[in-house]
Amino acid sequence: MSLELCEFKSSRVGKLLLYINDEQYPDILDVLELYRLKSGIVIDQYSDTELSSGLNILITCALEAINSSTGSKQIQQEFLSVLQAAESENKSIIFLGE
């Protein structure tokens, strides 16, 4: 199972921003679980989740998870960078579970 993070424009899936394979997925679980606890929104490998707002909360969760881990993984840093870029460009995103 994998998770794709894509742009979401005019109710259509756009450019792929980040591909998270099944080996990398456990490395971002802390971020996704913290986000679920704070927002009530579930992002997982089994469903699609659109975010047109709320990226700040997800970015904060990613920062918290990275700062609390003993050694951040490369995928965590990539995930954070993609989220920050999308937020700065006011993009909507969609997570596609596969």
JSON list of C-alpha atoms in Angstrom, two decimals:
[
{"chain": "A", "resi": 1, "resn": "MET", "atom": "CA", "xyz": [0.00, 0.00, 0.00]},
{"chain": "A", "resi": 2, "resn": "SER", "atom": "CA", "xyz": [1.18, 3.51, -0.72]},
{"chain": "A", "resi": 3, "resn": "LEU", "atom": "CA", "xyz": [0.06, 7.08, -0.29]},
{"chain": "A", "resi": 4, "resn": "GLU", "atom": "CA", "xyz": [0.27, 9.75, -2.95]},
{"chain": "A", "resi": 5, "resn": "LEU", "atom": "CA", "xyz": [0.16, 13.46, -2.18]},
{"chain": "A", "resi": 6, "resn": "CYS", "atom": "CA", "xyz": [-1.10, 15.46, -5.17]},
{"chain": "A", "resi": 7, "resn": "GLU", "atom": "CA", "xyz": [-2.30, 18.93, -6.05]},
{"chain": "A", "resi": 8, "resn": "PHE", "atom": "CA", "xyz": [-6.07, 19.26, -6.19]},
{"chain": "A", "resi": 9, "resn": "LYS", "atom": "CA", "xyz": [-7.42, 21.83, -8.65]},
{"chain": "A", "resi": 10, "resn": "SER", "atom": "CA", "xyz": [-10.99, 22.38, -9.78]},
{"chain": "A", "resi": 11, "resn": "SER", "atom": "CA", "xyz": [-12.15, 19.07, -8.30]},
{"chain": "A", "resi": 12, "resn": "ARG", "atom": "CA", "xyz": [-9.42, 17.21, -10.21]},
{"chain": "A", "resi": 13, "resn": "VAL", "atom": "CA", "xyz": [-6.27, 15.49, -9.13]},
{"chain": "A", "resi": 14, "resn": "GLY", "atom": "CA", "xyz": [-3.26, 17.41, -10.39]},
{"chain": "A", "resi": 15, "resn": "LYS", "atom": "CA", "xyz": [0.49, 16.99, -10.25]},
{"chain": "A", "resi": 16, "resn": "LEU", "atom": "CA", "xyz": [2.03, 14.37, -7.98]},
{"chain": "A", "resi": 17, "resn": "LEU", "atom": "CA", "xyz": [3.86, 16.17, -5.17]},
{"chain": "A", "resi": 18, "resn": "LEU", "atom": "CA", "xyz": [5.11, 13.22, -3.12]},
{"chain": "A", "resi": 19, "resn": "TYR", "atom": "CA", "xyz": [4.90, 9.44, -3.31]},
{"chain": "A", "resi": 20, "resn": "ILE", "atom": "CA", "xyz": [5.11, 7.57, -0.01]},
{"chain": "A", "resi": 21, "resn": "ASN", "atom": "CA", "xyz": [5.71, 3.86, -0.47]},
{"chain": "A", "resi": 22, "resn": "ASP", "atom": "CA", "xyz": [4.75, 1.13, 1.99]},
{"chain": "A", "resi": 23, "resn": "GLU", "atom": "CA", "xyz": [8.25, 1.10, 3.50]},
{"chain": "A", "resi": 24, "resn": "GLN", "atom": "CA", "xyz": [8.20, 4.87, 4.14]},
{"chain": "A", "resi": 25, "resn": "TYR", "atom": "CA", "xyz": [4.61, 5.01, 5.39]},
{"chain": "A", "resi": 26, "resn": "PRO", "atom": "CA", "xyz": [5.42, 3.94, 8.99]},
{"chain": "A", "resi": 27, "resn": "ASP", "atom": "CA", "xyz": [7.86, 6.88, 9.19]},
{"chain": "A", "resi": 28, "resn": "ILE", "atom": "CA", "xyz": [5.03, 9.41, 8.84]},
{"chain": "A", "resi": 29, "resn": "LEU", "atom": "CA", "xyz": [2.47, 7.59, 10.98]},
{"chain": "A", "resi": 30, "resn": "ASP", "atom": "CA", "xyz": [3.31, 9.76, 14.01]},
{"chain": "A", "resi": 31, "resn": "VAL", "atom": "CA", "xyz": [2.47, 12.86, 11.98]},
{"chain": "A", "resi": 32, "resn": "LEU", "atom": "CA", "xyz": [-0.79, 11.44, 10.66]},
{"chain": "A", "resi": 33, "resn": "GLU", "atom": "CA", "xyz": [-1.89, 10.19, 14.08]},
{"chain": "A", "resi": 34, "resn": "LEU", "atom": "CA", "xyz": [-1.15, 13.53, 15.73]},
{"chain": "A", "resi": 35, "resn": "TYR", "atom": "CA", "xyz": [-3.10, 15.26, 12.95]},
{"chain": "A", "resi": 36, "resn": "ARG", "atom": "CA", "xyz": [-6.05, 12.91, 13.51]},
{"chain": "A", "resi": 37, "resn": "LEU", "atom": "CA", "xyz": [-6.04, 13.70, 17.22]},
{"chain": "A", "resi": 38, "resn": "LYS", "atom": "CA", "xyz": [-5.95, 17.47, 16.62]},
{"chain": "A", "resi": 39, "resn": "SER", "atom": "CA", "xyz": [-8.30, 17.73, 13.65]},
{"chain": "A", "resi": 40, "resn": "GLY", "atom": "CA", "xyz": [-10.42, 14.59, 13.62]},
{"chain": "A", "resi": 41, "resn": "ILE", "atom": "CA", "xyz": [-9.40, 14.00, 9.99]},
{"chain": "A", "resi": 42, "resn": "VAL", "atom": "CA", "xyz": [-8.01, 10.58, 9.10]},
{"chain": "A", "resi": 43, "resn": "ILE", "atom": "CA", "xyz": [-5.33, 10.30, 6.43]},
{"chain": "A", "resi": 44, "resn": "ASP", "atom": "CA", "xyz": [-4.48, 6.70, 5.63]},
{"chain": "A", "resi": 45, "resn": "GLN", "atom": "CA", "xyz": [-3.53, 4.29, 2.86]},
{"chain": "A", "resi": 46, "resn": "TYR", "atom": "CA", "xyz": [-7.09, 3.07, 2.38]},
{"chain": "A", "resi": 47, "resn": "SER", "atom": "CA", "xyz": [-8.97, 6.22, 1.40]},
{"chain": "A", "resi": 48, "resn": "ASP", "atom": "CA", "xyz": [-8.63, 9.56, -0.35]},
{"chain": "A", "resi": 49, "resn": "THR", "atom": "CA", "xyz": [-8.52, 12.72, 1.76]},
{"chain": "A", "resi": 50, "resn": "GLU", "atom": "CA", "xyz": [-8.81, 16.22, 0.30]},
{"chain": "A", "resi": 51, "resn": "LEU", "atom": "CA", "xyz": [-7.46, 19.21, 2.20]},
{"chain": "A", "resi": 52, "resn": "SER", "atom": "CA", "xyz": [-8.37, 22.63, 0.92]},
{"chain": "A", "resi": 53, "resn": "SER", "atom": "CA", "xyz": [-7.57, 24.16, 4.30]},
{"chain": "A", "resi": 54, "resn": "GLY", "atom": "CA", "xyz": [-6.00, 23.02, 7.53]},
{"chain": "A", "resi": 55, "resn": "LEU", "atom": "CA", "xyz": [-2.50, 22.63, 6.16]},
{"chain": "A", "resi": 56, "resn": "ASN", "atom": "CA", "xyz": [-1.13, 24.74, 9.00]},
{"chain": "A", "resi": 57, "resn": "ILE", "atom": "CA", "xyz": [-2.30, 22.14, 11.51]},
{"chain": "A", "resi": 58, "resn": "LEU", "atom": "CA", "xyz": [-0.74, 19.32, 9.48]},
{"chain": "A", "resi": 59, "resn": "ILE", "atom": "CA", "xyz": [2.51, 21.29, 9.17]},
{"chain": "A", "resi": 60, "resn": "THR", "atom": "CA", "xyz": [2.54, 21.88, 12.93]},
{"chain": "A", "resi": 61, "resn": "CYS", "atom": "CA", "xyz": [1.98, 18.16, 13.52]},
{"chain": "A", "resi": 62, "resn": "ALA", "atom": "CA", "xyz": [4.85, 17.30, 11.17]},
{"chain": "A", "resi": 63, "resn": "LEU", "atom": "CA", "xyz": [7.16, 19.73, 12.98]},
{"chain": "A", "resi": 64, "resn": "GLU", "atom": "CA", "xyz": [6.15, 18.33, 16.37]},
{"chain": "A", "resi": 65, "resn": "ALA", "atom": "CA", "xyz": [6.73, 14.75, 15.25]},
{"chain": "A", "resi": 66, "resn": "ILE", "atom": "CA", "xyz": [10.10, 15.57, 13.71]},
{"chain": "A", "resi": 67, "resn": "ASN", "atom": "CA", "xyz": [11.24, 17.52, 16.77]},
{"chain": "A", "resi": 68, "resn": "SER", "atom": "CA", "xyz": [10.18, 14.78, 19.18]},
{"chain": "A", "resi": 69, "resn": "SER", "atom": "CA", "xyz": [11.82, 11.92, 17.29]},
{"chain": "A", "resi": 70, "resn": "THR", "atom": "CA", "xyz": [15.38, 10.90, 18.01]},
{"chain": "A", "resi": 71, "resn": "GLY", "atom": "CA", "xyz": [16.34, 11.02, 14.35]},
{"chain": "A", "resi": 72, "resn": "SER", "atom": "CA", "xyz": [14.01, 12.34, 11.69]},
{"chain": "A", "resi": 73, "resn": "LYS", "atom": "CA", "xyz": [13.69, 10.31, 8.54]},
{"chain": "A", "resi": 74, "resn": "GLN", "atom": "CA", "xyz": [14.23, 11.75, 5.09]},
{"chain": "A", "resi": 75, "resn": "ILE", "atom": "CA", "xyz": [10.59, 11.12, 4.16]},
{"chain": "A", "resi": 76, "resn": "GLN", "atom": "CA", "xyz": [9.45, 13.22, 7.14]},
{"chain": "A", "resi": 77, "resn": "GLN", "atom": "CA", "xyz": [11.54, 16.15, 5.91]},
{"chain": "A", "resi": 78, "resn": "GLU", "atom": "CA", "xyz": [10.27, 15.73, 2.33]},
{"chain": "A", "resi": 79, "resn": "PHE", "atom": "CA", "xyz": [6.69, 15.52, 3.59]},
{"chain": "A", "resi": 80, "resn": "LEU", "atom": "CA", "xyz": [7.13, 18.71, 5.61]},
{"chain": "A", "resi": 81, "resn": "SER", "atom": "CA", "xyz": [8.73, 20.55, 2.67]},
{"chain": "A", "resi": 82, "resn": "VAL", "atom": "CA", "xyz": [5.91, 19.60, 0.31]},
{"chain": "A", "resi": 83, "resn": "LEU", "atom": "CA", "xyz": [3.28, 20.72, 2.83]},
{"chain": "A", "resi": 84, "resn": "GLN", "atom": "CA", "xyz": [5.03, 24.02, 3.45]},
{"chain": "A", "resi": 85, "resn": "ALA", "atom": "CA", "xyz": [5.33, 24.70, -0.29]},
{"chain": "A", "resi": 86, "resn": "ALA", "atom": "CA", "xyz": [1.65, 23.89, -0.86]},
{"chain": "A", "resi": 87, "resn": "GLU", "atom": "CA", "xyz": [0.65, 26.17, 2.03]},
{"chain": "A", "resi": 88, "resn": "SER", "atom": "CA", "xyz": [2.80, 29.05, 0.79]},
{"chain": "A", "resi": 89, "resn": "GLU", "atom": "CA", "xyz": [1.29, 28.71, -2.70]},
{"chain": "A", "resi": 90, "resn": "ASN", "atom": "CA", "xyz": [-2.29, 28.37, -1.34]},
{"chain": "A", "resi": 91, "resn": "LYS", "atom": "CA", "xyz": [-2.72, 24.99, -3.02]},
{"chain": "A", "resi": 92, "resn": "SER", "atom": "CA", "xyz": [-5.34, 22.44, -2.14]},
{"chain": "A", "resi": 93, "resn": "ILE", "atom": "CA", "xyz": [-3.98, 18.93, -1.83]},
{"chain": "A", "resi": 94, "resn": "ILE", "atom": "CA", "xyz": [-5.34, 15.43, -1.86]},
{"chain": "A", "resi": 95, "resn": "PHE", "atom": "CA", "xyz": [-3.96, 12.26, -0.33]},
{"chain": "A", "resi": 96, "resn": "LEU", "atom": "CA", "xyz": [-4.68, 9.24, -2.50]},
{"chain": "A", "resi": 97, "resn": "GLY", "atom": "CA", "xyz": [-4.60, 5.88, -0.78]},
{"chain": "A", "resi": 98, "resn": "GLU", "atom": "CA", "xyz": [-3.59, 2.99, -2.98]}
]
